[in-house]
Short mmCIF file of N, CA, C and O in Angstrom, two decimals:
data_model
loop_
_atom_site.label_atom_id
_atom_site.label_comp_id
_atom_site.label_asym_id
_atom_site.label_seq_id
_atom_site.Cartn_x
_atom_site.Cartn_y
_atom_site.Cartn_z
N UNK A 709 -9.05 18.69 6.55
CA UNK A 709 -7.69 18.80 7.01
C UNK A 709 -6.74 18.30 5.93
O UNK A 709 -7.11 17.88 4.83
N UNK A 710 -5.30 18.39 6.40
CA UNK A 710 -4.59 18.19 5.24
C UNK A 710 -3.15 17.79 6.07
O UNK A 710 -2.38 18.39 6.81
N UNK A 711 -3.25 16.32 5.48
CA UNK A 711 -2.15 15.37 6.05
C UNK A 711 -0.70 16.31 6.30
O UNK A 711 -0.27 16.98 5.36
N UNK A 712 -0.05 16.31 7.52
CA UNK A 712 1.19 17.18 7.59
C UNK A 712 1.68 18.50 7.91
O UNK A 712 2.78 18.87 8.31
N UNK A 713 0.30 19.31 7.56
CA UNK A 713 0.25 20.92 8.01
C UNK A 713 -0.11 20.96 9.26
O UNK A 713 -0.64 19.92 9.65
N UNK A 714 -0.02 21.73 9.97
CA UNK A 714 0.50 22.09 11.30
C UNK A 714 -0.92 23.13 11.59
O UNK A 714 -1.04 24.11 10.86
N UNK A 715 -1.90 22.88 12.60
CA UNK A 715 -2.99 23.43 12.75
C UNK A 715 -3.29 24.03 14.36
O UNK A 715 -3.27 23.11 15.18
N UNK A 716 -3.52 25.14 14.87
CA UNK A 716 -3.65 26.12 15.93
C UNK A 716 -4.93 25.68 16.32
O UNK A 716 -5.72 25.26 15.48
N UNK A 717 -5.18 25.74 17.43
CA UNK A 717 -6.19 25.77 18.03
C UNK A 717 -5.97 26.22 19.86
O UNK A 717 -5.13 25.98 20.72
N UNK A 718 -7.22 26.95 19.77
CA UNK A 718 -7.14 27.86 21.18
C UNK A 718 -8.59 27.73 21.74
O UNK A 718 -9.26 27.05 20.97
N UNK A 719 -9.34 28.17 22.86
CA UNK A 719 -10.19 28.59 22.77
C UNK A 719 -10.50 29.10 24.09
O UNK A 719 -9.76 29.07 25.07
N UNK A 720 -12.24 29.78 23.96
CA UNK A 720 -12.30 31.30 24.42
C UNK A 720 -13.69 30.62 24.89
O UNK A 720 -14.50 29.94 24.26
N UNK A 721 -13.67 31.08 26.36
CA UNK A 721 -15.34 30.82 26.83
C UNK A 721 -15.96 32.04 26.95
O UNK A 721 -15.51 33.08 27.42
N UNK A 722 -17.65 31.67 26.21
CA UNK A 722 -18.54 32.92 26.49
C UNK A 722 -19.59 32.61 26.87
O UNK A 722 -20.24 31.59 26.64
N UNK A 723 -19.90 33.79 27.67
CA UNK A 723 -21.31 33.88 28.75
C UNK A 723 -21.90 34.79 28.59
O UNK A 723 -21.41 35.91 28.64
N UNK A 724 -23.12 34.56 28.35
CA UNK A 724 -24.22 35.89 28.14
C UNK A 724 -25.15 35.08 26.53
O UNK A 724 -24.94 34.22 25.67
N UNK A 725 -26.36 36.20 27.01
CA UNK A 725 -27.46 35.80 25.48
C UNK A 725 -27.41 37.27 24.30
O UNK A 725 -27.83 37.22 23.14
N UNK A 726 -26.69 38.69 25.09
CA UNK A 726 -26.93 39.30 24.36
C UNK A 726 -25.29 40.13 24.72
O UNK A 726 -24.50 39.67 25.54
N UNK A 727 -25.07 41.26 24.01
CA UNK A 727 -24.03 41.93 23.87
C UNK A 727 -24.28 42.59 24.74
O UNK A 727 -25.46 42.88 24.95
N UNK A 728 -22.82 43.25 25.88
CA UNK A 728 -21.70 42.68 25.60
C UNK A 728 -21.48 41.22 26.79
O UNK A 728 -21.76 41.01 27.97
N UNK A 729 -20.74 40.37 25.54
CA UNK A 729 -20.73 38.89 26.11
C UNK A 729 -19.68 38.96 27.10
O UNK A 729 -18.84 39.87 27.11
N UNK A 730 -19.71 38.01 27.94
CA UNK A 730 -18.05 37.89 28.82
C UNK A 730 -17.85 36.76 28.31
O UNK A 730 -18.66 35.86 28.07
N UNK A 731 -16.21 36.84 28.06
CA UNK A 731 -15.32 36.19 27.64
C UNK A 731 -14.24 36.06 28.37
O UNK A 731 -14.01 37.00 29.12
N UNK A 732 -13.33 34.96 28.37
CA UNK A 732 -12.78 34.14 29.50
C UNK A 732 -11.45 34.49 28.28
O UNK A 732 -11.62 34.63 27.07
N UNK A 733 -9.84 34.61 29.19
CA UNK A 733 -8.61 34.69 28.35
C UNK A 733 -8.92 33.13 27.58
O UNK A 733 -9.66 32.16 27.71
N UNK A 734 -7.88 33.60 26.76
CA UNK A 734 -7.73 32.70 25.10
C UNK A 734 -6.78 30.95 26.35
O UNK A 734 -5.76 31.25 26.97
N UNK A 735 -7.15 29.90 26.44
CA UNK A 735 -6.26 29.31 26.47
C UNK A 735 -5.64 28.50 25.89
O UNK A 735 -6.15 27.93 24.92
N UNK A 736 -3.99 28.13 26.43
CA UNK A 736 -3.02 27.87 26.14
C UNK A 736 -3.61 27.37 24.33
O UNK A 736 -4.70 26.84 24.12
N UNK A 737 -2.33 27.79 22.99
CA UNK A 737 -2.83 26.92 22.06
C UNK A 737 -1.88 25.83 21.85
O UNK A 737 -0.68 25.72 22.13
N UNK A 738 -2.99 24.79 21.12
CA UNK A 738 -2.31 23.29 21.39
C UNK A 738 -2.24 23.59 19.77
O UNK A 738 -3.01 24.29 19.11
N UNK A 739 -0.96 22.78 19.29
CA UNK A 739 -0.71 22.62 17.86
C UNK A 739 -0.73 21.26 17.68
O UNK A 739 -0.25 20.47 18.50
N UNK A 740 -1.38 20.86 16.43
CA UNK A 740 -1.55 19.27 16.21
C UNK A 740 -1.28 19.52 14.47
O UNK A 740 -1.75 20.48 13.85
N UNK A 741 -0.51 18.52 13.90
CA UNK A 741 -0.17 18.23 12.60
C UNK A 741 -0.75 16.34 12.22
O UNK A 741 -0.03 15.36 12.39
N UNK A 742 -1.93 16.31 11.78
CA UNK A 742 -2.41 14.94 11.44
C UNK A 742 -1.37 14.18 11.08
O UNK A 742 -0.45 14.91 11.45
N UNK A 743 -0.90 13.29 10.65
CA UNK A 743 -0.66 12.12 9.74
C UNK A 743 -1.23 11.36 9.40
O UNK A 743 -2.10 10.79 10.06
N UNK A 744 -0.89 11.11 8.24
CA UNK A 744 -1.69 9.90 7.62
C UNK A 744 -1.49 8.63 7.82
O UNK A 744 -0.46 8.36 7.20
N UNK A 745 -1.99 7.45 8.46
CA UNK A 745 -2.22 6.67 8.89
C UNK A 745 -2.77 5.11 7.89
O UNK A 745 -2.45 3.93 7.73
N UNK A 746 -3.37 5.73 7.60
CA UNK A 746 -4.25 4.81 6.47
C UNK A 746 -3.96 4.48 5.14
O UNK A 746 -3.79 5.04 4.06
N UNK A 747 -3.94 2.88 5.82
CA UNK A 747 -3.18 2.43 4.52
C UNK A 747 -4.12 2.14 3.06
O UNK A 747 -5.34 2.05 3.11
N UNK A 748 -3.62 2.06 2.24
CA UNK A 748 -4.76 1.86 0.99
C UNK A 748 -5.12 0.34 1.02
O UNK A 748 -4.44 -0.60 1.43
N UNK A 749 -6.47 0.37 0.41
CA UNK A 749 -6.98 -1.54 -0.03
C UNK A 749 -5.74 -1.72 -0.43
O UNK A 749 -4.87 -0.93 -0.78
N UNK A 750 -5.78 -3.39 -0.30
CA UNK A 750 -4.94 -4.36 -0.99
C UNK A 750 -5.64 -4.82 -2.16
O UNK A 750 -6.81 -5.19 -2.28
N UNK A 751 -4.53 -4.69 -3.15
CA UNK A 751 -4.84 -4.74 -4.41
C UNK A 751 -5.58 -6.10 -4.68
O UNK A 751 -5.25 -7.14 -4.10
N UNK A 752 -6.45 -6.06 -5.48
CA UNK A 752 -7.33 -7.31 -6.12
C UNK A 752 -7.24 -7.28 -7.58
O UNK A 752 -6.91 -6.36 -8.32
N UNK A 753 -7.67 -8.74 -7.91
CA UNK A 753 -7.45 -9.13 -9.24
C UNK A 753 -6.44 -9.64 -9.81
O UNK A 753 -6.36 -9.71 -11.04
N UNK A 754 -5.18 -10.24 -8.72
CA UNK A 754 -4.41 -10.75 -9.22
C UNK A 754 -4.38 -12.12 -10.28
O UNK A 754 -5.16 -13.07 -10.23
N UNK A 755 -3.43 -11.96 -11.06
CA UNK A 755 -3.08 -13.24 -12.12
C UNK A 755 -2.29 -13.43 -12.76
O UNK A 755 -1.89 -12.50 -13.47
N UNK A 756 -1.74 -14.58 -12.84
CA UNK A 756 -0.41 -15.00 -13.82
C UNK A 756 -0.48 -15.13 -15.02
O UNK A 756 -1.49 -15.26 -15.71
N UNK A 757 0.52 -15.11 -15.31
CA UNK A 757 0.69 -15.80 -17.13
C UNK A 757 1.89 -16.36 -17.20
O UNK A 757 2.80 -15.59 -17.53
N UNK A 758 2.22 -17.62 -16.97
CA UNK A 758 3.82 -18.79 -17.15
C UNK A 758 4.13 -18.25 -18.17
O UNK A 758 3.31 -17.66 -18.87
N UNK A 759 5.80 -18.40 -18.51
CA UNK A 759 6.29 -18.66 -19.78
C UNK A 759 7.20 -19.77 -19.38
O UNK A 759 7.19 -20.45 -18.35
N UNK A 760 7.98 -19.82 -20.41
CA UNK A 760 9.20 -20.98 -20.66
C UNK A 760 9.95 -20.48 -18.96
O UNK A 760 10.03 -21.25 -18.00
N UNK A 761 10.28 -19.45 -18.98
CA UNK A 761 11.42 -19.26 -18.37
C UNK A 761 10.81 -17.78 -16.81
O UNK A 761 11.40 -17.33 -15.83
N UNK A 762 9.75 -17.59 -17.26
CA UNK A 762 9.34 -16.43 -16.04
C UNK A 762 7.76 -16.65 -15.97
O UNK A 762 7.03 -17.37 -16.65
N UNK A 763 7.49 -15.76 -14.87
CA UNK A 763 5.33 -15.40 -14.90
C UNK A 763 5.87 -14.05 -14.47
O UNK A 763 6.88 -13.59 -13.93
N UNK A 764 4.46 -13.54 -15.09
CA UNK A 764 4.37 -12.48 -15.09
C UNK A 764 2.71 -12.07 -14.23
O UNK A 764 1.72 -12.80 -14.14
N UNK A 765 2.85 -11.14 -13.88
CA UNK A 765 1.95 -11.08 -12.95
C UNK A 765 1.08 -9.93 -13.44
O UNK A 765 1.74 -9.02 -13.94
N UNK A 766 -0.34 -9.73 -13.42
CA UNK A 766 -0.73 -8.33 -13.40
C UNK A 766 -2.21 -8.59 -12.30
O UNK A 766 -2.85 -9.55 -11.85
N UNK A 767 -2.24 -6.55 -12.20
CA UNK A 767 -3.44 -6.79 -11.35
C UNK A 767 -3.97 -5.77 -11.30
O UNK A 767 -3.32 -4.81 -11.73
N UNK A 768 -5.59 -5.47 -10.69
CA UNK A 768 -6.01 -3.77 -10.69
C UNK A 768 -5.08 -3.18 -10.35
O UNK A 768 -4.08 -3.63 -9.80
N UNK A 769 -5.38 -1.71 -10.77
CA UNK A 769 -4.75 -0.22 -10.31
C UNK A 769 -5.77 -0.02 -9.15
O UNK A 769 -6.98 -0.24 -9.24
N UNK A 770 -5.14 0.43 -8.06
CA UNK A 770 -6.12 1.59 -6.87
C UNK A 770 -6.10 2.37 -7.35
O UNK A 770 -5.45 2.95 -8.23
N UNK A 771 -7.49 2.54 -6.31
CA UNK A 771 -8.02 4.40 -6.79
C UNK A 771 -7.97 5.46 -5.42
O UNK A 771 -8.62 6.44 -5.06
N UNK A 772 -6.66 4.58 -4.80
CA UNK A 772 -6.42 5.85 -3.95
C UNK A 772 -5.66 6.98 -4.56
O UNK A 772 -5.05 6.75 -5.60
N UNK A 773 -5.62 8.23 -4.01
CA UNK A 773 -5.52 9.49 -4.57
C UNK A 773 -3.89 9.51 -4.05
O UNK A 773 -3.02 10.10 -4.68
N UNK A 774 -3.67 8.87 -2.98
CA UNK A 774 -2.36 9.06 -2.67
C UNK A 774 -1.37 7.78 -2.94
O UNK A 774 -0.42 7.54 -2.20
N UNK A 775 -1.63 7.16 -3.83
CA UNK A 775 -1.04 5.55 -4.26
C UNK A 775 0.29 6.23 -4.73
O UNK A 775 0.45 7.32 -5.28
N UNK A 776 1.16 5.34 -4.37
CA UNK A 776 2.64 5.84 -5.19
C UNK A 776 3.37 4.56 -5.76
O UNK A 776 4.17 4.49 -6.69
N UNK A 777 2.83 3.51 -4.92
CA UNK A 777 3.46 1.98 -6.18
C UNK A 777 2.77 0.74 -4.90
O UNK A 777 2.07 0.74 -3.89
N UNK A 778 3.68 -0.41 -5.93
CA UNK A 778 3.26 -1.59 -5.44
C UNK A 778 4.72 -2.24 -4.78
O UNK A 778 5.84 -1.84 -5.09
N UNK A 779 4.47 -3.09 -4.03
CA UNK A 779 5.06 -4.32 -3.69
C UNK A 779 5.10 -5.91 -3.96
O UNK A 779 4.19 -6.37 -3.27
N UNK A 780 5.64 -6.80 -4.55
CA UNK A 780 5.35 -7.98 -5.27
C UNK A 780 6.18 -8.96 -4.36
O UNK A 780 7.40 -8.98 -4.21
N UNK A 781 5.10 -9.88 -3.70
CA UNK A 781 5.70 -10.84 -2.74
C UNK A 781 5.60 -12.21 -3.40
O UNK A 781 4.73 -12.58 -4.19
N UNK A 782 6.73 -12.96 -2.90
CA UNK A 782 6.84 -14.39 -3.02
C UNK A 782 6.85 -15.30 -2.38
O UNK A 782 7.30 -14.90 -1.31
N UNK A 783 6.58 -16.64 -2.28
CA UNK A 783 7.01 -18.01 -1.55
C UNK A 783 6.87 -19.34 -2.25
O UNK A 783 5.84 -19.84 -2.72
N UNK A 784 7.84 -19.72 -2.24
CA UNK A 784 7.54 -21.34 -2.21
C UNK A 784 6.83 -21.92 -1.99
O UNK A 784 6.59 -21.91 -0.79
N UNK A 785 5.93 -22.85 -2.83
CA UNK A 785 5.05 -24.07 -2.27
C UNK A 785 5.65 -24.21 -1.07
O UNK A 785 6.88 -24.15 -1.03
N UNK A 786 4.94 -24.40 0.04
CA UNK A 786 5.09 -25.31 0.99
C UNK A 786 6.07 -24.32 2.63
O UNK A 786 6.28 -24.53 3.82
N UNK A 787 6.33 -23.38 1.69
CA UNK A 787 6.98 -22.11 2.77
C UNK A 787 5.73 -21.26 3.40
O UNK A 787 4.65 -20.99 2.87
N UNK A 788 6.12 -20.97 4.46
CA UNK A 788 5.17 -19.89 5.39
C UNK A 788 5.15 -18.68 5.19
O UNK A 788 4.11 -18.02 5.11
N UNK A 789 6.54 -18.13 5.05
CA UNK A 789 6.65 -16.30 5.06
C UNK A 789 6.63 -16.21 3.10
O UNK A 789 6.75 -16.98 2.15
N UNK A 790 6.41 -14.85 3.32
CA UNK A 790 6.59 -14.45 1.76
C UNK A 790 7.50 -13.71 1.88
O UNK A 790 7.75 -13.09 2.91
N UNK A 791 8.35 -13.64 0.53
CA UNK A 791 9.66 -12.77 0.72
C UNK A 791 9.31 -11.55 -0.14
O UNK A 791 8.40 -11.72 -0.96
N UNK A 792 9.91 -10.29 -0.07
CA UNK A 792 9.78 -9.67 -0.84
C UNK A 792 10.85 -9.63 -2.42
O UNK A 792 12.07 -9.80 -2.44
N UNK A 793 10.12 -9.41 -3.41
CA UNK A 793 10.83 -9.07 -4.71
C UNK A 793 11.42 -7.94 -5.11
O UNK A 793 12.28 -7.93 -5.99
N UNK A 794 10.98 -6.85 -4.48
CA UNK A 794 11.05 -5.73 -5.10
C UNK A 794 11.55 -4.32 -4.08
O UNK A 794 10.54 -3.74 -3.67
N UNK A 795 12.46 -3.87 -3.74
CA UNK A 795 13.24 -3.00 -2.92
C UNK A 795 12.41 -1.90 -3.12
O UNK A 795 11.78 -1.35 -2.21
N UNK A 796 12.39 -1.50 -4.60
CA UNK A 796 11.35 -0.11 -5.12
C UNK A 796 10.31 -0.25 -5.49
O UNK A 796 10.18 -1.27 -6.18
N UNK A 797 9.28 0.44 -5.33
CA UNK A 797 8.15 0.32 -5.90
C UNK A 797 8.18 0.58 -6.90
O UNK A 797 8.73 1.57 -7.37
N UNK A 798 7.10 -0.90 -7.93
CA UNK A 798 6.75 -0.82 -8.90
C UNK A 798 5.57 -0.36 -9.03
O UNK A 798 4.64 -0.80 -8.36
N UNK A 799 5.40 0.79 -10.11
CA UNK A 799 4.52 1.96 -10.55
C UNK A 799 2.83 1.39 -11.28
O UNK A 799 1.63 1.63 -11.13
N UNK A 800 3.66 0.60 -12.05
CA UNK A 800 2.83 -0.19 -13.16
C UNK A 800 1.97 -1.37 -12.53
O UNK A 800 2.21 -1.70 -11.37
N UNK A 801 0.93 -2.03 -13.28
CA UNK A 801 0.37 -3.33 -12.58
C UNK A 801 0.54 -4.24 -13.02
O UNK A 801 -0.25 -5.12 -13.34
N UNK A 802 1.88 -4.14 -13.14
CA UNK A 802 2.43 -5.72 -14.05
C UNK A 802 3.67 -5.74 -13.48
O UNK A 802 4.18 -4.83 -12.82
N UNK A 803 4.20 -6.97 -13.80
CA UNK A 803 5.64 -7.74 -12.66
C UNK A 803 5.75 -8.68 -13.50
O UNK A 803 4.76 -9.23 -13.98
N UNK A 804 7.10 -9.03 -13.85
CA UNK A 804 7.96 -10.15 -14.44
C UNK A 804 8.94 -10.95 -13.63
O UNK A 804 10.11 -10.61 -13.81
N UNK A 805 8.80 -11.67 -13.00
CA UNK A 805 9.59 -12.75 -12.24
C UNK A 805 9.84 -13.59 -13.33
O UNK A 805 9.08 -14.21 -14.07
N UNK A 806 11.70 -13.43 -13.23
CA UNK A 806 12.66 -14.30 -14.01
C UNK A 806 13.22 -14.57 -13.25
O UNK A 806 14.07 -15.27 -13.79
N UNK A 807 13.55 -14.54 -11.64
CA UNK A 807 13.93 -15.73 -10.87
C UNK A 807 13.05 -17.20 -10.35
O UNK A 807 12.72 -17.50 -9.21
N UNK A 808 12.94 -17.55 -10.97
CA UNK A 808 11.79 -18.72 -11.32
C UNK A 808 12.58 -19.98 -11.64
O UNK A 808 13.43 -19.81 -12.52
N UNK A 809 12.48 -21.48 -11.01
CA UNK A 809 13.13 -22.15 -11.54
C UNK A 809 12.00 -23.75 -11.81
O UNK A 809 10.95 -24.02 -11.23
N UNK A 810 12.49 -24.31 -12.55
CA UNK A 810 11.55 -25.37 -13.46
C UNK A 810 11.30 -26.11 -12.26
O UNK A 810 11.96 -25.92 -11.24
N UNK A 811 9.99 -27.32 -12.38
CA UNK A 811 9.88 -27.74 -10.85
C UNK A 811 9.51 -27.22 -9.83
O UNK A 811 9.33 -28.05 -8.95
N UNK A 812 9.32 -26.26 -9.55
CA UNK A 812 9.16 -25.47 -8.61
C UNK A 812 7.60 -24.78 -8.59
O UNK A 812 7.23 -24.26 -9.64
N UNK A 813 6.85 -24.78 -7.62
CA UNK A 813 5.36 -23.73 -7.64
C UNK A 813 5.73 -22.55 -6.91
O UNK A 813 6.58 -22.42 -6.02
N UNK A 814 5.05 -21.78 -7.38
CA UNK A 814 5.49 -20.09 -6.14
C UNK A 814 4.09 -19.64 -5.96
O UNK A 814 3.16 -19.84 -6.74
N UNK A 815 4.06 -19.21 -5.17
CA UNK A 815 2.81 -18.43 -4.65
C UNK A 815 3.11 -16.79 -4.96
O UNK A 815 4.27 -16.39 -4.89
N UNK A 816 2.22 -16.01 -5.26
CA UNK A 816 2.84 -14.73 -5.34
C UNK A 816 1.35 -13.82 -4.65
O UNK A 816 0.22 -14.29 -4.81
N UNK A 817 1.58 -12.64 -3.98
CA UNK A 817 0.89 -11.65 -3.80
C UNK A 817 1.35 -10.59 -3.59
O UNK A 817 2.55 -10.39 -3.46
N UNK A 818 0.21 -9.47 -3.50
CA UNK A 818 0.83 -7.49 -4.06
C UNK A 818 0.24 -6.80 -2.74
O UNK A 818 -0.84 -7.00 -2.18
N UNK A 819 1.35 -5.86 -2.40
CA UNK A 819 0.86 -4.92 -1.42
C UNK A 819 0.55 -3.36 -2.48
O UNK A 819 1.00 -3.14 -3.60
N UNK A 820 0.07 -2.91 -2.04
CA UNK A 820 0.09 -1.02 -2.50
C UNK A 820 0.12 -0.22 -1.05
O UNK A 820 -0.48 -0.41 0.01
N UNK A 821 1.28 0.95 -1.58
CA UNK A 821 2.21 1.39 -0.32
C UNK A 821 1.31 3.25 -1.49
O UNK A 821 1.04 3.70 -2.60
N UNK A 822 1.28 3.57 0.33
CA UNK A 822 1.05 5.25 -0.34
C UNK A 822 1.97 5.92 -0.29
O UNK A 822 3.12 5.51 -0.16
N UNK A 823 1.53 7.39 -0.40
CA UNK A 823 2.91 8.28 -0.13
C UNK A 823 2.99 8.64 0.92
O UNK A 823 3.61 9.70 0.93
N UNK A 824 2.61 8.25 2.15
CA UNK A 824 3.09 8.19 3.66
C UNK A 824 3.81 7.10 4.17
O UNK A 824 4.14 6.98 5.35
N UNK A 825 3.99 6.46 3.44
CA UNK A 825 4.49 5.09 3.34
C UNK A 825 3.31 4.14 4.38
O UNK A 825 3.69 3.64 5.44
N UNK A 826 2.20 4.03 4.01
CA UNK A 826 1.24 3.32 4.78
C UNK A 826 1.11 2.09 3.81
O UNK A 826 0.59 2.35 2.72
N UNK A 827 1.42 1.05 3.98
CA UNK A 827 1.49 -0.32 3.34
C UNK A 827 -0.17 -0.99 3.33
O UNK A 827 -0.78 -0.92 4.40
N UNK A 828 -0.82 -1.58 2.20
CA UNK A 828 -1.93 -2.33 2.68
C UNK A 828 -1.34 -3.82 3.45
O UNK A 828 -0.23 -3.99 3.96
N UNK A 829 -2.76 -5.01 3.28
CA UNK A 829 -2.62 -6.11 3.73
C UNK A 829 -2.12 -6.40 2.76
O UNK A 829 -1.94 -5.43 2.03
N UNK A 830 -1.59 -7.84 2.13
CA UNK A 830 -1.42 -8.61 1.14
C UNK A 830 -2.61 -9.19 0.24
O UNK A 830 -3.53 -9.88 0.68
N UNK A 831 -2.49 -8.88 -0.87
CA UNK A 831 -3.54 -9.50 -2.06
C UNK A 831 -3.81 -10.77 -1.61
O UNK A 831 -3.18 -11.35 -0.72
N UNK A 832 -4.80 -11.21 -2.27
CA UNK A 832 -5.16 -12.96 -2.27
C UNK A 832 -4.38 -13.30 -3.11
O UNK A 832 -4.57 -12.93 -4.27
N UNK A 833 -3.01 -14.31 -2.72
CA UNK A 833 -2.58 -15.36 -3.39
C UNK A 833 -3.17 -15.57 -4.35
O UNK A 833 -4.41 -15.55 -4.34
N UNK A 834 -2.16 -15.95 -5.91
CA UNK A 834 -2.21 -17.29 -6.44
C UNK A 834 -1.41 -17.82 -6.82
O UNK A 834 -0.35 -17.20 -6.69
N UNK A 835 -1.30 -18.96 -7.38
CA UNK A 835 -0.13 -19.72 -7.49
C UNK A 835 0.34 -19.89 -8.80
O UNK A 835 -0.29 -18.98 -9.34
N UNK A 836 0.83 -20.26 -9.46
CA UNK A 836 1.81 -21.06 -10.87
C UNK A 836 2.90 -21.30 -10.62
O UNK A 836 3.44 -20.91 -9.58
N UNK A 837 3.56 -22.08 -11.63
CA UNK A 837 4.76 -22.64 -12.41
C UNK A 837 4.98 -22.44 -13.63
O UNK A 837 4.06 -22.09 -14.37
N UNK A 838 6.58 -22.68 -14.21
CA UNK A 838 6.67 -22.44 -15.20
C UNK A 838 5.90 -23.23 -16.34
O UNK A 838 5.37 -24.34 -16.26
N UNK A 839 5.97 -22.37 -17.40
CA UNK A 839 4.89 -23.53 -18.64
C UNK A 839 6.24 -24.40 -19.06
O UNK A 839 7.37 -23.94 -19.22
N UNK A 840 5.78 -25.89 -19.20
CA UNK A 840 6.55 -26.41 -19.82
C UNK A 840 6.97 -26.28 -21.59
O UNK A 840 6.12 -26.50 -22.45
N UNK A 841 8.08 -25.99 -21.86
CA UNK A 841 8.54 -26.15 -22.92
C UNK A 841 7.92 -26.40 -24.09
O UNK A 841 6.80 -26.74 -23.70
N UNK A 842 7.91 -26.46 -25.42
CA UNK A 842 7.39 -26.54 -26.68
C UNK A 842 8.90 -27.70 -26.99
O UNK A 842 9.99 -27.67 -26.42
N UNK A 843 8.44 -28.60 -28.01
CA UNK A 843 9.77 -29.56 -28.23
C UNK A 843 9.42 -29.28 -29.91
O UNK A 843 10.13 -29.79 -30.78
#
């Protein structure tokens, strides 16, 4: 089948072992169009890299056939919800967070959204801070 196309179905009862069969009128046809439902794995392999002033994040690519980007979530040490970073999906498996401030730990994890818009779970967390400074 094929996510979205629009598919006929009818059917016809027959009786008998040899020709000619009896056959019953066609009934009513029901039309059904699938959707896609199913969301892709959540991405694995996440990891940081601090700098002075941002982390940057990367992580596997899926190998779903219908992947169209990612989502890059955040929180605070010590916060419950994760917020989102990113309005559009990012294509690539890398992320630069430059809202980052010194002092501070963030937790970060990645969704991958298909082109039905079917969202996975959230990656496994991990955490950093910024690298401290060079003097």
């Amino acid at each position: 089948i094929e996510f979205g196309r629009a598919y006929r179905y009818a059917v016809r009862a027959v009786v008998g072992t040899e020709e000619p069969y009896a056959e019953s009128d066609e009934s009513a046809v029901l039309e059904v169009a699938p959707r896609d439902t199913f969301p892709p794995a959540a991405p694995s392999g996440l990891a940081t890299l601090p700098g002075e002033d941002f982390i940057s994040l990367v992580w596997d690519r899926g190998t779903e056939n219908d992947l169209a980007g990612y989502r890059i979530w955040r929180r605070e040490e010590g916060e419950e919800k994760f917020l989102l970073l990113n309005p559009e999906l990012v294509t690539e498996t890398a992320f630069v967070d430059r809202a980052v401030e010194k002092a501070k730990r963030y937790e970060y994890a990645v969704s991958a959204e298909d082109k039905a818009g079917n969202r996975s779970r959230l990656s496994d967390g991990v955490s950093d801070s910024l690298r401290a400074a060079h003097s």
